[in-house]
Short mmCIF file of C-alpha atoms in Angstrom, two decimals:
data_model
loop_
_atom_site.label_atom_id
_atom_site.label_comp_id
_atom_site.label_asym_id
_atom_site.label_seq_id
_atom_site.Cartn_x
_atom_site.Cartn_y
_atom_site.Cartn_z
CA MET A 285 194.89 226.88 -63.08
CA SER A 286 192.68 229.04 -60.92
CA ASP A 287 189.79 226.57 -61.36
CA LYS A 288 191.97 223.75 -60.07
CA ASN A 289 193.04 225.85 -57.10
CA THR A 290 189.38 226.69 -56.39
CA LYS A 291 188.33 223.05 -56.56
CA ARG A 292 191.25 221.97 -54.40
CA SER A 293 190.53 224.75 -51.92
CA PHE A 294 186.86 223.76 -51.68
CA ALA A 295 187.75 220.09 -51.28
CA GLU A 296 190.20 220.97 -48.54
CA ARG A 297 187.55 223.00 -46.74
CA LEU A 298 185.13 220.09 -46.91
CA LYS A 299 187.80 217.85 -45.45
CA GLU A 300 188.34 220.33 -42.63
CA TRP A 301 184.59 220.55 -41.95
CA PHE A 302 184.02 216.79 -42.08
CA PRO A 303 187.17 215.00 -40.87
CA ASP A 304 187.04 211.35 -39.89
CA ARG A 305 185.88 211.25 -36.30
CA GLU A 306 186.31 208.59 -33.64
CA PHE A 307 184.31 208.18 -30.48
CA PHE A 308 184.74 205.69 -27.70
CA MET A 309 182.15 204.36 -25.27
CA ARG A 310 182.88 202.63 -21.97
CA SER A 311 180.32 200.09 -20.75
CA GLN A 312 180.77 197.50 -18.00
CA GLY A 313 184.53 197.81 -18.13
CA GLN A 314 184.71 197.45 -21.92
CA VAL A 315 185.71 200.18 -24.34
CA ARG A 316 184.18 200.34 -27.79
CA PHE A 317 185.35 202.61 -30.59
CA ILE A 318 182.94 204.11 -33.11
CA LYS A 319 184.29 205.69 -36.27
CA ILE A 320 182.24 208.10 -38.41
CA SER A 321 183.87 208.55 -41.78
CA SER A 322 184.10 211.83 -43.67
CA ARG A 323 181.99 210.37 -46.48
CA LEU A 324 179.17 209.42 -44.09
CA GLN A 325 179.15 212.91 -42.57
CA LYS A 326 179.03 214.53 -46.03
CA GLY A 327 176.17 212.25 -47.04
CA ALA A 328 174.18 213.12 -43.91
CA ALA A 329 174.78 216.84 -44.46
CA THR A 330 173.69 216.55 -48.11
CA ALA A 331 170.51 214.70 -47.11
CA ALA A 332 169.70 217.40 -44.53
CA ILE A 333 170.16 220.14 -47.13
CA ILE A 334 167.94 218.31 -49.64
CA LEU A 335 165.21 217.87 -47.02
CA ALA A 336 165.40 221.56 -46.06
CA LEU A 337 165.21 222.64 -49.72
CA GLY A 338 162.28 220.25 -50.31
CA TRP A 339 160.40 221.66 -47.32
CA ALA A 340 161.06 225.25 -48.47
CA GLY A 341 159.96 224.34 -51.99
CA SER A 342 156.69 222.76 -50.82
CA MET A 343 155.88 225.81 -48.70
CA SER A 344 156.57 228.06 -51.70
CA VAL A 345 154.27 225.97 -53.91
CA MET A 346 151.45 226.16 -51.35
CA ALA A 347 151.87 229.93 -51.04
CA TRP A 348 151.85 230.32 -54.82
CA ASN A 349 148.73 228.15 -55.18
CA LYS A 350 146.87 230.32 -52.68
CA TYR A 351 148.01 233.49 -54.43
CA SER A 352 147.05 232.07 -57.83
CA ALA A 353 143.51 231.15 -56.74
CA GLU A 354 142.88 234.56 -55.22
CA ALA A 355 144.47 236.35 -58.17
CA THR A 356 142.16 234.55 -60.62
CA LEU A 357 139.03 235.87 -58.93
CA ALA A 358 140.58 239.30 -58.38
CA SER A 359 141.49 239.52 -62.06
CA PHE A 360 137.96 238.63 -63.05
CA GLN A 361 136.69 241.24 -60.62
CA THR A 362 138.77 244.13 -61.95
CA GLU A 363 138.93 243.33 -65.66
CA LYS A 364 135.64 241.67 -66.58
CA ALA A 365 132.93 242.50 -64.06
CA GLN A 366 132.14 245.98 -65.32
CA VAL A 367 128.63 246.55 -63.98
CA ALA A 368 125.87 248.66 -65.46
CA LYS A 369 125.71 252.29 -64.32
CA ALA A 370 122.56 254.00 -63.15
CA GLN A 371 122.16 255.90 -66.43
CA GLN A 372 122.32 252.68 -68.47
CA ARG A 373 119.54 251.11 -66.47
CA LEU A 374 117.52 254.31 -66.66
CA ASP A 375 117.78 254.14 -70.44
CA ALA A 376 116.52 250.56 -70.32
CA TYR A 377 113.51 251.58 -68.24
CA SER A 378 112.72 254.46 -70.57
CA GLY A 379 112.99 252.25 -73.66
CA ASN A 380 110.80 249.25 -72.96
CA ILE A 381 109.28 248.27 -69.61
CA GLU A 382 108.37 244.82 -70.91
CA SER A 383 112.02 244.17 -71.71
CA VAL A 384 112.98 245.17 -68.16
CA VAL A 385 110.41 242.74 -66.76
CA THR A 386 111.86 239.99 -68.96
CA ASP A 387 115.35 240.82 -67.68
CA LEU A 388 114.19 240.62 -64.07
CA GLU A 389 112.50 237.28 -64.67
CA ALA A 390 115.69 235.93 -66.25
CA ARG A 391 117.74 237.17 -63.30
CA GLN A 392 115.35 235.59 -60.87
CA GLU A 393 115.59 232.22 -62.62
CA ALA A 394 119.39 232.44 -62.56
CA LEU A 395 119.28 233.32 -58.86
CA GLU A 396 117.03 230.42 -58.01
CA ALA A 397 119.27 228.00 -59.92
CA MET A 398 122.43 229.22 -58.17
CA SER A 399 120.80 229.37 -54.73
CA GLU A 400 120.41 225.58 -54.79
CA MET A 401 124.19 225.31 -54.25
CA LEU A 402 124.17 227.35 -51.03
CA PRO A 403 123.31 226.24 -47.49
CA ASP A 404 120.55 227.89 -45.48
CA ASP A 405 122.91 229.72 -43.10
CA ILE A 406 124.05 232.46 -45.51
CA LYS A 407 125.96 235.22 -43.72
CA THR A 408 127.31 238.59 -44.78
CA VAL A 409 131.09 238.65 -45.00
CA ASP A 410 133.69 240.88 -46.65
CA THR A 411 135.58 239.66 -49.73
CA ASN A 412 136.76 241.02 -53.07
CA VAL A 413 133.30 241.47 -54.59
CA THR A 414 131.57 244.41 -56.25
CA ASP A 415 129.23 246.62 -54.23
CA SER A 416 126.46 247.95 -56.45
CA SER A 417 124.39 249.52 -53.67
CA ASP A 418 125.20 253.13 -54.66
CA GLU A 419 124.41 252.55 -58.32
CA THR A 420 121.19 250.67 -57.63
CA SER A 421 119.98 253.32 -55.20
CA LYS A 422 120.56 255.97 -57.89
CA THR A 423 118.66 253.82 -60.36
CA VAL A 424 115.69 253.45 -57.99
CA GLU A 425 115.53 257.22 -57.37
CA GLN A 426 115.80 258.15 -61.02
CA VAL A 427 113.32 255.52 -62.18
CA GLY A 428 110.94 256.65 -59.43
CA SER A 429 111.23 260.27 -60.60
CA PHE A 430 110.80 259.69 -64.32
CA PHE A 431 108.69 256.52 -64.34
CA PRO A 432 106.81 256.23 -61.04
CA GLN A 433 104.93 253.17 -62.27
CA ALA A 434 108.24 251.29 -62.66
CA ARG A 435 109.75 252.14 -59.26
CA GLY A 436 108.73 248.78 -57.82
CA LEU A 437 110.62 246.97 -60.60
CA ALA A 438 113.76 249.00 -59.90
CA GLU A 439 113.55 248.12 -56.21
CA ILE A 440 113.27 244.41 -57.07
CA GLU A 441 116.32 244.69 -59.30
CA ALA A 442 118.28 246.40 -56.51
CA ARG A 443 117.40 243.63 -54.06
CA GLN A 444 118.42 240.99 -56.58
CA LEU A 445 121.84 242.53 -57.13
CA ALA A 446 122.42 243.00 -53.40
CA TYR A 447 121.53 239.35 -52.88
CA VAL A 448 123.88 238.21 -55.66
CA GLU A 449 126.82 240.13 -54.24
CA ASN A 450 126.10 238.90 -50.73
CA MET A 451 125.93 235.29 -51.91
CA THR A 452 129.24 235.77 -53.71
CA ARG A 453 130.91 237.07 -50.56
CA PHE A 454 129.55 234.15 -48.58
CA ALA A 455 130.69 231.56 -51.16
CA ASP A 456 134.18 233.10 -51.19
CA TRP A 457 134.32 232.95 -47.39
CA ARG A 458 133.20 229.31 -47.33
CA ALA A 459 135.85 228.45 -49.92
CA ARG A 460 138.57 230.17 -47.87
CA ARG A 461 137.45 228.34 -44.75
CA ALA A 462 137.59 224.95 -46.52
CA GLU A 463 140.98 225.89 -47.95
CA ALA A 464 142.32 226.71 -44.48
CA ALA A 465 141.02 223.41 -43.11
CA LEU A 466 142.81 221.43 -45.83
CA ARG A 467 146.06 223.29 -45.08
CA LYS A 468 145.74 222.42 -41.39
CA LEU A 469 145.74 218.77 -42.47
CA ASN A 470 148.89 219.38 -44.56
CA LEU A 471 146.95 218.93 -47.81
CA ASP A 472 147.34 221.10 -50.91
CA PRO A 473 143.97 222.87 -51.44
CA ARG A 474 144.61 223.47 -55.15
CA ALA A 475 145.44 219.81 -55.77
CA MET A 476 142.41 218.70 -53.72
CA GLU A 477 140.18 221.14 -55.63
CA ARG A 478 141.42 219.90 -59.01
CA ALA A 479 140.87 216.29 -57.98
CA ALA A 480 137.33 217.06 -56.77
CA ARG A 481 136.47 218.81 -60.05
CA ALA A 482 137.92 215.93 -62.07
CA GLU A 483 135.99 213.41 -60.00
CA ALA A 484 132.74 215.33 -60.55
CA ARG A 485 133.27 215.57 -64.32
CA GLN A 486 133.37 211.77 -64.57
CA ALA A 487 129.63 211.60 -63.86
CA MET A 488 128.00 214.70 -65.36
CA GLY A 489 125.48 215.30 -68.14
CA GLY A 490 122.08 216.62 -69.08
CA PRO A 491 120.59 219.09 -71.55
CA LEU A 492 122.37 222.39 -72.22
CA GLN A 493 120.54 225.17 -70.39
CA LEU A 494 122.71 228.29 -70.32
CA LEU A 495 122.00 230.86 -67.62
CA ALA A 496 121.07 234.35 -68.77
CA THR A 497 120.13 237.55 -66.97
CA SER A 498 118.90 239.59 -69.94
CA ALA A 499 116.38 239.21 -72.69
CA ASP A 500 119.21 239.03 -75.24
CA GLY A 501 120.68 235.91 -73.57
CA SER A 502 123.69 237.64 -71.98
CA LEU A 503 124.82 237.05 -68.38
CA ASP A 504 125.53 239.90 -65.97
CA PRO A 505 129.22 239.67 -64.85
CA ARG A 506 128.12 239.77 -61.22
CA PHE A 507 126.09 236.61 -61.75
CA GLU A 508 129.01 234.98 -63.60
CA ARG A 509 131.32 235.87 -60.73
CA LEU A 510 128.83 234.26 -58.33
CA GLY A 511 128.84 231.09 -60.43
CA MET A 512 132.65 230.88 -60.28
CA SER A 513 132.65 231.36 -56.51
CA LEU A 514 129.94 228.74 -55.98
CA GLU A 515 131.77 226.20 -58.11
CA ARG A 516 135.02 226.70 -56.22
CA MET A 517 133.27 226.52 -52.84
CA SER A 518 131.52 223.31 -53.86
CA ALA A 519 134.75 221.66 -55.05
CA LEU A 520 136.71 222.54 -51.90
CA GLU A 521 133.94 221.40 -49.55
CA LEU A 522 133.59 218.18 -51.54
CA ALA A 523 137.33 217.69 -51.09
CA LEU A 524 136.90 218.10 -47.32
CA GLU A 525 134.25 215.37 -47.25
CA GLY A 526 136.82 212.95 -48.64
CA VAL A 527 139.32 213.46 -45.82
CA PRO A 528 139.59 210.30 -43.65
CA ARG A 529 138.13 211.25 -40.29
CA LEU A 530 136.57 208.16 -38.69
CA ILE A 531 138.50 205.34 -37.02
CA PRO A 532 137.51 202.33 -39.16
CA THR A 533 137.03 199.86 -36.30
CA GLY A 534 135.12 199.77 -33.04
CA ASP A 535 138.27 198.74 -31.19
CA GLN A 536 140.83 201.56 -31.33
CA ARG A 537 143.84 199.56 -30.11
CA VAL A 538 146.78 199.90 -32.50
CA THR A 539 149.05 196.84 -32.77
CA SER A 540 151.40 198.24 -35.41
CA PRO A 541 151.83 201.92 -36.33
CA PHE A 542 152.80 203.46 -39.67
CA GLY A 543 156.47 203.37 -40.63
CA TYR A 544 159.47 201.12 -40.23
CA ARG A 545 159.10 197.98 -38.16
CA SER A 546 160.39 194.44 -37.77
CA ASP A 547 158.42 192.26 -40.19
CA PRO A 548 156.27 189.79 -38.17
CA PHE A 549 157.28 186.88 -40.41
CA SER A 550 160.87 187.50 -41.54
CA ARG A 551 161.89 189.63 -38.51
CA ARG A 552 163.74 191.88 -40.93
CA PRO A 553 163.38 195.69 -41.06
CA SER A 554 160.46 196.65 -43.32
CA MET A 555 158.15 199.53 -44.16
CA HIS A 556 154.60 199.31 -42.85
CA PRO A 557 152.43 201.56 -45.07
CA GLY A 558 149.42 201.72 -42.75
CA ILE A 559 148.07 201.21 -39.23
CA ASP A 560 146.93 197.87 -37.78
CA PHE A 561 143.88 197.93 -35.52
CA LYS A 562 143.23 194.91 -33.32
CA GLY A 563 139.69 193.62 -33.03
CA ALA A 564 137.39 190.64 -32.66
CA TYR A 565 137.13 188.36 -35.69
CA GLY A 566 134.14 189.36 -37.81
CA SER A 567 133.56 192.72 -36.07
CA PRO A 568 132.46 195.51 -38.45
CA VAL A 569 134.90 197.64 -40.44
CA PHE A 570 133.76 201.17 -41.29
CA ALA A 571 134.52 203.64 -44.09
CA ALA A 572 136.70 206.51 -42.85
CA ALA A 573 135.14 209.06 -45.24
CA ASP A 574 132.65 209.47 -48.10
CA GLY A 575 133.74 207.97 -51.40
CA GLN A 576 133.29 205.25 -54.01
CA VAL A 577 134.45 201.64 -53.83
CA THR A 578 137.07 201.17 -56.55
CA PHE A 579 138.22 197.69 -55.51
CA ALA A 580 136.64 194.87 -53.53
CA GLY A 581 138.33 191.49 -53.62
CA TRP A 582 141.53 189.57 -52.94
CA ARG A 583 144.77 191.55 -53.23
CA GLY A 584 147.88 189.41 -52.60
CA GLY A 585 149.32 189.72 -49.11
CA TYR A 586 146.54 192.13 -48.16
CA GLY A 587 144.01 189.31 -48.38
CA ARG A 588 140.38 190.37 -48.73
CA THR A 589 140.56 194.09 -49.37
CA VAL A 590 138.28 197.08 -49.98
CA GLU A 591 139.64 200.27 -51.52
CA ILE A 592 137.69 203.53 -51.53
CA THR A 593 138.60 206.49 -53.72
CA HIS A 594 137.44 209.81 -52.29
CA ALA A 595 136.42 212.98 -54.12
CA ASN A 596 139.75 214.69 -53.37
CA GLY A 597 141.84 211.92 -54.94
CA ILE A 598 142.74 210.29 -51.61
CA MET A 599 142.41 206.49 -51.47
CA THR A 600 141.81 204.48 -48.29
CA ARG A 601 142.50 200.73 -48.08
CA TYR A 602 140.96 198.21 -45.64
CA ALA A 603 142.77 194.85 -45.67
CA HIS A 604 142.84 191.33 -44.12
CA LEU A 605 139.02 191.27 -44.01
CA ALA A 606 137.09 188.12 -43.09
CA ARG A 607 134.29 189.12 -45.45
CA ILE A 608 133.49 191.92 -47.89
CA GLY A 609 130.07 193.55 -47.76
CA VAL A 610 130.32 196.09 -50.62
CA LYS A 611 130.80 196.00 -54.39
CA THR A 612 133.04 197.90 -56.79
CA GLY A 613 131.36 201.10 -57.97
CA GLN A 614 129.21 201.45 -54.87
CA THR A 615 128.94 204.92 -53.31
CA ILE A 616 129.86 204.90 -49.62
CA ASP A 617 129.14 207.33 -46.79
CA ALA A 618 131.53 207.88 -43.89
CA GLY A 619 130.75 205.26 -41.24
CA SER A 620 129.21 202.73 -43.65
CA THR A 621 130.06 199.09 -42.94
CA LEU A 622 132.46 197.64 -45.51
CA GLY A 623 132.81 194.12 -44.18
CA GLY A 624 134.13 192.13 -41.25
CA LEU A 625 137.53 192.30 -39.57
CA GLY A 626 139.61 189.18 -40.20
CA SER A 627 143.03 187.64 -40.80
CA SER A 628 143.13 186.89 -44.52
CA GLY A 629 146.33 187.25 -46.53
CA ARG A 630 149.68 187.77 -44.87
CA SER A 631 148.49 188.14 -41.29
CA THR A 632 149.35 186.75 -37.86
CA GLY A 633 145.87 187.21 -36.37
CA PRO A 634 142.58 189.13 -36.56
CA HIS A 635 143.17 192.82 -37.25
CA LEU A 636 142.44 195.56 -39.78
CA HIS A 637 145.26 196.99 -41.87
CA PHE A 638 144.22 200.58 -42.75
CA GLU A 639 146.05 202.69 -45.34
CA VAL A 640 145.74 206.23 -46.67
CA ARG A 641 147.31 206.99 -50.05
CA ILE A 642 147.65 210.32 -51.88
CA ASN A 643 148.60 210.07 -55.55
CA GLY A 644 149.56 206.43 -54.92
CA ARG A 645 151.94 207.28 -52.05
CA ALA A 646 151.22 205.88 -48.60
CA VAL A 647 151.00 208.52 -45.86
CA ASN A 648 150.54 208.17 -42.12
CA PRO A 649 146.78 207.87 -41.39
CA ARG A 650 147.15 208.90 -37.74
CA PRO A 651 147.24 212.72 -38.27
CA PHE A 652 143.99 212.51 -40.25
CA LEU A 653 142.19 210.34 -37.71
CA GLU A 654 143.37 212.52 -34.82
CA SER A 655 142.99 216.01 -36.33
CA ALA A 656 140.37 215.79 -39.07
CA PRO A 657 137.29 215.56 -36.79
CA ASP A 658 138.13 218.82 -34.99
CA VAL A 659 139.30 220.57 -38.16
CA LEU A 660 136.14 219.61 -40.05
CA LYS A 661 133.94 220.62 -37.12
CA GLU A 662 135.61 224.03 -37.10
CA ALA A 663 135.33 224.35 -40.88
CA ARG A 664 131.61 223.61 -40.78
CA GLY A 665 130.98 226.16 -38.04
CA THR A 666 129.21 229.41 -38.86
CA THR A 667 130.43 231.67 -36.08
CA GLU A 668 132.78 233.96 -38.04
CA PRO A 669 130.30 236.20 -39.94
CA SER A 670 128.57 238.69 -37.67
CA ARG A 671 125.57 239.92 -39.63
CA SER A 672 122.61 238.06 -41.08
CA ALA A 673 122.19 237.87 -44.83
CA ASN A 674 119.69 239.92 -46.73
CA ALA A 675 116.40 238.18 -47.23
CA SER A 676 116.01 236.17 -50.41
CA PRO A 677 114.89 238.44 -53.26
CA GLN A 678 111.22 238.46 -54.06
CA ARG A 679 109.62 238.71 -57.44
#
C-alpha cells in the first residue's frame, strides 16, 4: 500500500513540475498558440540529465586514466626499483675488477641503445624517479680509498646512473606534455597511447637482443624504468603526430560545415559528417596528418575517396576527388598530396569533403584544424625545464 502511495506521490509531483503549458505569440495582428505537453517536457529533462551524467562520466574516466598511468610507474618505482647500495658495489669492486668492467660495458651498450629514442634537447626535470647520487658518491669514495686503481671506474658508473635517471625524468616530462596536449584537443591520452602501441606492433620484428646491465645478464631496475618511460613517451608523441592539423586544401573557404543541414539534393534535414571546402577543379588535396593510406578508390556517394588511418587510431577521409594520387598501404606525411579536388560521387560541384573519425564515429574536424597547430607547437616546445642535462656518459 505504501509503495502505491509513494509511486502515486512521485507521479503527482512530476505532474506538478511538468504541467501542460501553453504560450501565445502575437505577430502582425495574428495570435498563435503553442502547446508544450507534459510528456515533451519530461523527455527534454531526461535527455538533459543523461547528457550531464555522460559528461560527468567521461570526465571521471579521463581522470582515472591519468591516475592509472601515473600509478603504474609509481608502483614500479616503489616496489621493484630497489637499487644497489654503496656496500654492494664495494663488494663487487673488491671481488673482481674484470667483472665490474664487463658490467660497465653492458650498461654503456644499454644506454646507447636507449639514447636513440631521445631527442637532442634533453633537459633536467623533476618526476617520480630514483636519485642515486648519494649512493654513487659513497661508492666512489669507498672504492677510491680501498682500491685507488678502480676509482675511475666508479666515477664512470656514477655518471652512467646519473645520466639514466636524468633521461628517465626527461622522458616522463615529455610524456606528460604530450598527454596534456591530447587532453586540450579533447582526446583520451590512454586510448590514443593504446592505439599507437597497437599500430606499432603491426609492423615489428627482428632478432631477440635482450638488454642487460650486468655480466650475469640481469637488468638494473633503473634502466628498466627508463625503458618503460621511453616507450610511453614514444607512443604518446606518435599519437600526437596523427592528430589532424593541416587544412587539406589551398582554398580555406567552407561551403558546408559539420552537423545538421538541408541536403543539397533532397532538401530534407540530414547529418553532414564532415566539412566541405570549396576549390578549383583539380587543385591539390593534402594529408592533414601523418599516417597510412588504408583506402584509395570509389566509395559510393563519396565518389573517389582516400582514407588515411593515423597512429592514434584516428581516420581522415578525403572525398569527391577528381583523381587519386596515392595507393593503399602507402605511408603519408602531413602535407603530402593525395590527389586532385573534384566533384565525383554525390556532389553539386567541385569541392573536398573532409571527415575525421574516431573509432568509426564522425567528429567535427574544425576544432582539430583550428587548435591542433598551436597545441602541437606548444607541446614540441622545450622552454619548461630550466637546467641543462648532464653530459652524455663517457666510457
